[in-house]
Amino acid sequence: MTVAQLIFYVIAALAVAGGLGVVLARNTVYAALFLILALLAVAGVYILLASEFLALVQVLIYAGAVTVLMLFALMLTRVGDLPETMTGAQWPLAAVVSSLLMGLLVTTVATSDWPGDADGTITRIPFEQLGEALFRQWAVPFEIASLVLLIALVGAIVLARDEDDDVEESE
Amino acid sequence: MVQEHELEPETVDIGVNMGPQHPSTHGVFRMVLTIDGERVVDVEPHIGYMHRGAEKLSESMDYRAAIGFQDRTDYLAQFMNEQAYCMAVEELLELEVPERSEYIRVILCELNRVTSHLMFLGAFGIDLGYFGTSFTYGFRERERIQDIFEEVTGDRLMYAYFRPGGLAWDVPDNFVQMVRDVLPHTRQGLKDLDLLMTQNEIVAVRTKGIGAMSAEESINWGLSGPLLRAAGVDWDLRKDKPYSIYDRFDYDIPLGSHGDLFDRFLVRLEEARQSLCIVEQALDQLPDGPIMPEKMPRRLRGPEAEVYTAVEGARGEYGVYLVSKGGDKPYRLKMRSPSFCNLSALRDMTVGSYVADAVAILGSIDIVLGCVDR
Amino acid sequence: MIGIFKSMYITFATMLRTPVTIEYPAKHRDVPQRDRAFPILLWDKEVDEPFCTGCHACERACPVECMTVTMKDNPLHADEKSTRRKIVDEFWIDYGRCMRCNICVEVCNFEAIAMNNTWAGHELSKFDRNDLVLDLQQLLSQHKQDKIDAWVAE
Amino acid sequence: MEAVSQQIPLEHFLVLSAILFSIGVYGVLTRRNAVLILMSVELMLNAASINMVAFAAYASPAAFTGIIFAIFIITIAAAEVGLALAIILRIFRNRGTANVDEVDALKW
Amino acid sequence: MLALTYDVGNIWLDSLLGVLALVALMTVSALMLIWLERKISARIQMRLGPMRVGPYGLLQTAADALKLIGKEDLRPKTANRWVFELAPFAVFVPTFAALVTIPFTRDWAIAFLDLGLFYVVAVTGLAFVGFLMAGWASDNKYALLGGMRAAAQLISYEVPMVVTLVAVAMVAGSLNLSEIVLFQNRIPLFVWQPLGFFIFIVAALAELERQPFDIPTAESEVVGGPFIEYSGIRWSMFFLASYTSLLIYSLLGSIVFLGGWEWPLGTEAGLWLQILLILVKTSLFIAFFMWVRFALVRLRIDQLMSYCWKVLIPLAFLQVFLNGLVLVYGWPDGFLLLTSGAGLALAMYIIYRAVDTEPRELRMVPARGGGSSAQAATVDATGSG
Amino acid sequence: MGMTDAWVLPLLPAAAFVVLALFGPYLPRKGDWLAVLAIGSVFVLTLLIVADFTDALALQGEDFAGVTNSIQWMEVPGYLELNFGVHVDAITIVMLVVVSFVAFMVQVYSLGYMKGDARYGWYYAVISLFVASMLALVLADNFLLLYFSWELVGLCSYLLIGHYSHLRSAAEASKKAFITTRLGDVGLLIAIILLWRETGTMNIQGVIAAAEAGEVGREILTASVVLLFLGAMGKSAQFPFHVWLPDAMEGPTPVSALIHAATMVVAGVYLVARLLPLFELVAGGTELVLAIGLVTTIMSATMGLVMTDIKRVIAYSTLNSLGLMFVALGVGSPAAAMLYLFTHAFFKALLFLGAGSVIHATERQDVSGLGGLFSKMPLTGVTFAIGALSMAGLPFLAGFWAKDEILVALLENKIAFAFVLLTLPLTAMYMMRVFVLTFLGEPKEPEAQEHAHEGPPTMAVPLVLLAVLTLVTGFVVFDQVGRAMGFPGGIGEVIYLYGPHAFEFNVAVTLGSIALVAAGLGGGWYAWVVRPQLPASVMARLQPVHALLVNAYYLDALYQAIIDRVVLAGARVIAWFDRNVVNDTGIDGPAYTTGFAAYLMKFQQTGKLPNYALAMVIGIVALALVAFSLKA
């Protein structure tokens, strides 16, 4: 086991722990904090996959901005932190199905023959090249993504707006 | 639309307790804010943490001894309180105050107004968010004037210097020079504060249009003093009901127009300047002579009467209502404290504004808890 | 922005001015002559006895009732050394209660009591509040040792 | 383009991704609070991203489409979360709850 | 700093020494900065500041730190234990991690990252989690309010900050901090991009939660915000993190906008000159931040937000747009200076106009007949007389 | 400002339209100054273009075929290539001068006339749009742009006729105008598409060249020429489409002057003149034009005699003139047609503006309620008289020269010549009639005329300017005059389209026409001044004829009947089919089916999101398991 593998196992364990925390925690804020942990661990996975840029994007946007929204929402909606209301009644069935799904996926992964698997050698892609590709080859999806962001922004503002505020402002 | 409103559950309001140990409540004032996010929905002021029963205590003191309690009501504008009380007693006993005493009283009162306003200007900056800068600017100059007071009266805060009929003792020989020396410093301090705050855009956005009260509302709430004048009401007891010798000086009453925090700030700043003008004139005219009436009774025994006298304190009309049933003690003493009356309008000014504004609005009322609770 | 620049300017300007603070315990301001910290009793050096006769005038006038005075016959009067027939026997002032209103000084007919105007009168921190009740000897000691230049209003 | 050898087989990443995905599915199925469901969805998205990046790194480094896709997933997730939270907020304001099984207007 | 100059040979040992050096640097600089801030505030307010412990009170903060370490670590009974206790670390660790990639001279840094600038921004952006945790876990309304304010403010002001730095990275053509410095060579970037510089300073002030943006910790409103329930070592970690952030942003500013260890008089500065230069530039930033703290009042939360979203972000995008124009069309840098300067003027004009700066006139009613006729009947209220 | 820059011309008023339409209400004076400014500058620029044109003409002489400036708009290689551009040649220049000048005059006039109107700003916006599209129409170098602007002027005409939309009659009239012209426009569109299919180009010159080169099949060419002419008939209100023009008088009078006298209605003439080579290629093409023109001329001349509405009389006179132009085109003399068009624009605009002045002053337009206005409004009276006489063809006024030119050109065709001669006294007579009834005699409704007065200067100045032009424009037919004005070969070179065409003067024809006109005028004078009761008695005696004329030959009734009987009946059948078959069965049927099915299926739903999600995941897992088992 090399050092890299050791690091991978640690990070993977953190990610799985975070994920389990998200779905099992009895406290909503705990769940959100576990989510941050999981997201940071995924960022670590990205680093292991030699995509530092992606890792930083993950940290900046996911862990840094998306989760704050969730925390805000949790605190604003003040959803009852009562443990008995956290999990729905169908959890046993869901657990079975999820485990089945996991089994299926893992089996598929294990039984398949993947390319580039032989030596565990990966390729580091310079982020300049990434940028080139993003803005030339993928320019149209990029623009669409920005449009989607804009629309989401407007939509979120319109939706979250309080009618009372409108009245106040018009006065 | 209407239906949606009906469906909407009550917004989650948070009750926040501000005071009595909150750093921004002046003294031991406590207000319970109900806030919705950052907006103030309701304010409930709680007072009485500093109640000492000064009015009741005064009933068991003779007319001289009760002066000490006057210092302890509005403890930032003590001379004015003493002045009001002494005027009440003088009216009751029909005492004639000597000329020199009147002048010294005016000088000290106006200097006291300056110290009080300096205190306000400094503290207001803190409420707005200065990290002590405005406060030390104000205090620096206030301290110089306090030194004069200490030289004259022997105490830094609780002067107990005025007496029914005059003064406790004469001022030191170098009094005039001392005051003249300190005036440039005070002007410099006011200028510093002016430069620091008046034109600052951030101060402007924080103060303009905030906590505004119209002239009519101000009158209805019984506001007085700078608060009332900031709303544009031309009312100053020194001018409109002249007492003492205020009719001998030339000065201006500054009036605001919007009645918001910024106007209150400006009015107080300008009032401090005008007080300095009065002080200068009084120093020029200061006569020699006795400080107490010639035939001063040893024991002060009042006739059966009621009097009310009021002065224009630093915070507004400070009145003393004195009922005497004869004897050397007041039967009933009631103080009309401006802080208390001004504070009553707090809810009206605050509701609907932001938490940060609530702090600044409370600061702009410039309450003194000793005066509110007595 | 002009106002913000003005604020920056004035803060910078004051940064260059001399500080006004003094380092308190190391340096002391001069206390004014009239300063009234707490009342003490005066010592008649000519006769070598207190001025105070224990007449209770101050005790009665004190708004906060912090004084306790008892009177006795003056032994020196018997010896014809003093003109005072009566003299103070015991005198306690509770500095924890005193509100330093100067009334005792004013009502005193013998100019026997005065307000301390030294730093010794100001710095009275004690660990026990009972230590703030001063007896006659403590009240007299300052003037006795010429540490005070008593200023008594007429 | 620089080759890095870390001796981690590709399957490791894929298995991690599969586990995270299943956990996310479980969360979506069992959580009652809409915000928590959203979090579980994020987990699933991240699992997918890991998959794609892993494939990009191991299998098709020349095209690195996987990385681009991961970037788009992150972008869209940001938009989605903003919008979803706004919707949840509105539901909460209208119905006083953010529990999805109490919001059963799907059945009328 | 030894680890930075001498290659120990073992990567683990090397990193460990580097981290230790950083911790030492952080602690010492934070202590010094606190002392400096107290001194500057004292001088602005014409006080003396700490004078007793050590010469000119230099050791005052060290003494304070010792006291804080010795203090009991209080935790409110109703506080959420784990979150409460972990919150200081959640603030501290990102701050610390951000310091790793900042180069101090041409050759000195723990790690020269290709994505250095991005890394710093991304990692410092995580600090809000700690504030939110602290605010939520304290079970205190002031703390919760402060935590929410902190999170909202940090997230919002990160946007103009990132966009401005993107503008810089555009012209520099790199996200590597060292290369950005090399790119600036003789003329630092703030000359060409005054608007970006301005936005950076404002956003940094907000990220640092210093006046006029100290809303999350506003003493007179939320009584210290998220930290209200903390004491002792945990509180000092917040404090340490806050002053380390000050150091980080000052370093970042001096590297990105002031040319780091380069100076206009020559490019091949020696090691000591480099250290001196970066120290001086960083100190300029620090002094400015401290100066501002005592010269300005606090904004209100809504004003803060609208200033960010309505003024700073559009202007930051304007800067990016201008840079893009200059890059694409190869226009001279002077054009950038002109337009960016115009943008800066616009920003200042917005500040000037957005608020009601109309000088208010007080109505002066003369008392006693003629009044003080010597003076003008109406005094300009804003006049400094 | 060269000819290649002519594309600027339509853009100015178009920009004015955009600004006015979007921000009009927020501009001072609702932005009328903007419209006037735009068209004013268009006029000035037009003069510059004319100067450039004459320079080019002097330089290149007769070979000068015009300038084209075109940009490619879109291209499907090998299939479609669309260009947008301008083409400036002699005919364009004439039209440009007419359009820009008359539009300028009318807009200035409207400042006074439309003052206080509720939709003042909108009026100016639309009229700017009209000017823009009219300019684009005459400048277009290809059929597509021509068609666009063709439809746009139609739209503007529709909007402006219906300007007083609160009046039912105005709304009806606008609809009528729109629909009637649409009938012709469809022909135009089909013709354009046909020609494009055949020649593969949209370019007008290209199409003409191709047709002349014989690239277009005869049948197609014939069909497209007929269809093109249909469009021209619709726009120019030729029989049988002429019915919309009199009704269009419901619009504001300046609009009538601009659109329905000077510019839009002559678009048909312009089109035919522009495409005359095509007509000449087709057997019977010119004859068709001639016939239609003649019919229109005679019908309108007779109807003009009995109309009582001052504006309608002028409208019929317009029809009369348009018919004359088509007659000229029909005998292959576009030069005469264009000369008539040129002069007609001025005096007809003058007539309308004069009528507008009367209406503005008295607020009524029926001559039976007018009379004796001359003393109150001398300026209007004089200018109106000039216009009327010019229309009648009194010597040395503008109309005279142009009319004589047409007569000379008609000499070849005796029948047509005779018919045209017949109309001359009629025209003179009804012009005399309307003038007399309006301005002379006693006021029939005195209360209406009491406050009659001249309009403000903005109304008077255009009147005077137009009157002066009416007096002098006729003389431009002489080369000496043109040379004196700076045109190298005389203005004739400009107005006459194909090659030099000297003014032909036939003493016999001229004298004859003068005699006829004088007779007409005299007859009119006799009938309405000397013996005012005569018309009534004539009317009484010729009751059927009068009824026929007053009802405009019952054409409106005929059309109405056709619509009622044929079109609506067909529509009813289609409506029934649509409602019952398409709507109820085709659309609602599946919906009902789905709804019922959904009603049946809804009972298995819980409405809870997690359940659905779970079901989905179970489905996926099951599918995957199936796939695995199959694979295994």
XYZ file of N, CA, C and O in Angstrom, chain A residues 93-158:
264
model
N -37.421 -0.274 3.902
C -37.480 -0.618 2.493
C -36.406 0.131 1.715
O -35.698 -0.438 0.873
N -36.307 1.439 2.036
C -35.313 2.266 1.352
C -33.918 1.722 1.592
O -33.089 1.682 0.688
N -33.668 1.284 2.812
C -32.335 0.750 3.121
C -32.055 -0.476 2.271
O -30.977 -0.635 1.689
N -33.056 -1.341 2.175
C -32.857 -2.558 1.386
C -32.574 -2.197 -0.065
O -31.604 -2.668 -0.682
N -33.406 -1.336 -0.585
C -33.255 -0.963 -1.997
C -31.904 -0.312 -2.239
O -31.207 -0.611 -3.212
N -31.528 0.578 -1.334
C -30.252 1.262 -1.515
C -29.096 0.273 -1.459
O -28.145 0.359 -2.254
N -29.167 -0.647 -0.530
C -28.076 -1.626 -0.453
C -28.038 -2.465 -1.726
O -26.953 -2.744 -2.249
N -29.219 -2.813 -2.207
C -29.265 -3.560 -3.459
C -28.594 -2.774 -4.577
O -27.777 -3.298 -5.337
N -28.962 -1.505 -4.623
C -28.395 -0.636 -5.654
C -26.885 -0.603 -5.534
O -26.144 -0.723 -6.521
N -26.431 -0.440 -4.274
C -24.993 -0.360 -4.067
C -24.341 -1.662 -4.513
O -23.310 -1.672 -5.194
N -24.960 -2.766 -4.136
C -24.416 -4.052 -4.527
C -24.311 -4.179 -6.039
O -23.275 -4.576 -6.580
N -25.370 -3.773 -6.689
C -25.379 -3.826 -8.149
C -24.237 -3.009 -8.726
O -23.472 -3.475 -9.591
N -24.143 -1.772 -8.238
C -23.131 -0.870 -8.798
C -21.738 -1.440 -8.564
O -20.897 -1.465 -9.470
N -21.509 -1.887 -7.335
C -20.172 -2.381 -7.012
C -19.861 -3.619 -7.842
O -18.751 -3.777 -8.365
N -20.873 -4.458 -7.999
C -20.657 -5.639 -8.827
C -20.284 -5.247 -10.247
O -19.344 -5.785 -10.841
N -21.053 -4.314 -10.743
C -20.768 -3.858 -12.099
C -19.338 -3.357 -12.199
O -18.600 -3.692 -13.135
N -18.970 -2.525 -11.228
C -17.624 -1.964 -11.264
C -16.598 -3.088 -11.213
O -15.616 -3.113 -11.965
N -16.835 -4.019 -10.335
C -15.832 -5.054 -10.111
C -15.721 -5.982 -11.305
O -14.636 -6.439 -11.651
N -16.847 -6.255 -11.950
C -16.805 -7.248 -13.015
C -16.440 -6.661 -14.365
O -16.215 -7.381 -15.312
N -16.430 -5.351 -14.432
C -16.148 -4.759 -15.735
C -14.657 -4.614 -15.937
O -13.876 -4.609 -14.983
N -14.298 -4.480 -17.172
C -12.898 -4.302 -17.514
C -12.708 -2.863 -17.956
O -13.246 -2.439 -18.977
N -11.982 -2.107 -17.148
C -11.885 -0.677 -17.438
C -10.600 -0.368 -18.166
O -9.562 -0.940 -17.868
N -10.656 0.556 -19.077
C -9.409 0.949 -19.747
C -8.553 1.817 -18.828
O -9.059 2.428 -17.895
N -7.271 1.827 -19.111
C -6.361 2.687 -18.355
C -6.214 2.256 -16.917
O -5.743 2.993 -16.067
N -6.614 1.039 -16.640
C -6.654 0.590 -15.266
C -5.368 -0.080 -14.850
O -5.084 -0.264 -13.678
N -4.571 -0.450 -15.849
C -3.486 -1.383 -15.587
C -2.482 -0.856 -14.573
O -2.267 -1.449 -13.519
N -1.909 0.312 -14.835
C -0.799 0.749 -14.004
C -1.197 1.812 -12.995
O -0.372 2.283 -12.240
N -2.473 2.210 -13.012
C -2.873 3.252 -12.071
C -2.224 4.573 -12.381
O -2.051 5.407 -11.505
N -1.857 4.773 -13.633
C -1.244 6.042 -13.995
C -2.328 7.006 -14.481
O -3.156 6.639 -15.317
N -2.326 8.178 -13.923
C -3.312 9.159 -14.362
C -2.595 10.347 -14.965
O -1.376 10.490 -14.830
N -3.358 11.155 -15.592
C -2.765 12.271 -16.317
C -3.213 13.577 -15.694
O -4.387 13.793 -15.461
N -2.256 14.413 -15.432
C -2.586 15.730 -14.883
C -2.836 16.684 -16.041
O -2.001 16.823 -16.941
N -3.955 17.290 -16.013
C -4.297 18.194 -17.110
C -4.056 19.629 -16.668
O -4.631 20.085 -15.682
N -3.180 20.317 -17.380
C -2.911 21.711 -16.979
C -4.195 22.523 -17.075
O -4.980 22.353 -17.998
N -4.366 23.395 -16.099
C -5.663 24.059 -16.080
C -5.769 25.108 -17.180
O -6.854 25.513 -17.544
N -4.601 25.517 -17.746
C -4.694 26.387 -18.919
C -5.436 25.668 -20.041
O -6.310 26.229 -20.698
N -5.051 24.391 -20.198
C -5.680 23.611 -21.249
C -7.172 23.453 -20.974
O -8.009 23.518 -21.880
N -7.460 23.271 -19.693
C -8.858 23.157 -19.281
C -9.631 24.413 -19.672
O -10.727 24.353 -20.233
N -8.992 25.542 -19.383
C -9.659 26.798 -19.711
C -9.865 26.942 -21.203
O -10.941 27.325 -21.667
N -8.819 26.612 -21.958
C -8.949 26.675 -23.411
C -10.151 25.863 -23.868
O -11.006 26.345 -24.621
N -10.204 24.626 -23.381
C -11.285 23.747 -23.813
C -12.630 24.315 -23.388
O -13.603 24.307 -24.152
N -12.655 24.844 -22.177
C -13.925 25.335 -21.644
C -14.446 26.488 -22.473
O -15.646 26.611 -22.713
N -13.536 27.340 -22.905
C -14.001 28.547 -23.590
C -14.014 28.417 -25.101
O -14.521 29.281 -25.786
N -13.409 27.379 -25.618
C -13.478 27.209 -27.072
C -14.402 26.049 -27.425
O -15.473 26.236 -27.983
N -13.958 24.858 -27.016
C -14.718 23.688 -27.408
C -16.084 23.664 -26.745
O -17.075 23.267 -27.346
N -16.120 24.101 -25.505
C -17.357 23.988 -24.735
C -18.000 25.345 -24.513
O -18.693 25.549 -23.519
N -17.748 26.224 -25.430
C -18.222 27.597 -25.204
C -19.741 27.656 -25.102
O -20.302 28.330 -24.248
N -20.407 26.920 -25.969
C -21.869 27.005 -25.960
C -22.465 26.446 -24.668
O -23.266 27.097 -24.026
N -22.054 25.233 -24.240
C -22.559 24.779 -22.936
C -22.216 25.744 -21.821
O -23.022 25.959 -20.900
N -21.031 26.329 -21.933
C -20.632 27.280 -20.894
C -21.605 28.451 -20.839
O -22.080 28.847 -19.775
N -21.920 28.971 -22.012
C -22.864 30.097 -22.047
C -24.227 29.665 -21.526
O -24.906 30.392 -20.797
N -24.627 28.457 -21.916
C -25.927 27.979 -21.445
C -25.921 27.870 -19.919
O -26.878 28.256 -19.247
N -24.790 27.374 -19.403
C -24.700 27.259 -17.948
C -24.824 28.621 -17.299
O -25.509 28.781 -16.278
N -24.171 29.611 -17.908
C -24.271 30.943 -17.296
C -25.701 31.448 -17.366
O -26.202 32.086 -16.440
N -26.364 31.116 -18.469
C -27.763 31.526 -18.596
C -28.608 30.850 -17.519
O -29.458 31.480 -16.869
N -28.339 29.563 -17.344
C -29.086 28.823 -16.321
C -28.865 29.461 -14.957
O -29.807 29.658 -14.179
N -27.629 29.832 -14.688
C -27.334 30.476 -13.412
C -28.117 31.757 -13.261
O -28.713 32.034 -12.208
N -28.127 32.518 -14.326
C -28.839 33.802 -14.267
C -30.314 33.570 -13.993
O -30.920 34.209 -13.122
N -30.873 32.624 -14.739
C -32.303 32.373 -14.573
C -32.584 31.881 -13.163
O -33.557 32.286 -12.513
N -31.703 30.995 -12.679
C -31.899 30.494 -11.326
C -31.838 31.627 -10.321
O -32.623 31.687 -9.364
N -30.907 32.538 -10.569
C -30.777 33.685 -9.664
C -32.064 34.484 -9.634
O -32.641 34.757 -8.564
N -32.532 34.827 -10.833
C -33.765 35.626 -10.893
C -34.923 34.856 -10.265
O -35.682 35.380 -9.452
N -35.007 33.569 -10.648
C -36.101 32.769 -10.116
C -36.058 32.684 -8.606
O -37.086 32.815 -7.937
N -34.857 32.472 -8.087
C -34.750 32.349 -6.635
C -35.171 33.631 -5.959
O -35.900 33.612 -4.955
N -34.765 34.756 -6.538
C -35.142 36.027 -5.910
C -36.644 36.199 -5.955
O -37.285 36.554 -4.962
N -37.208 35.916 -7.121
C -38.654 36.111 -7.248
C -39.399 35.200 -6.286
O -40.352 35.607 -5.629
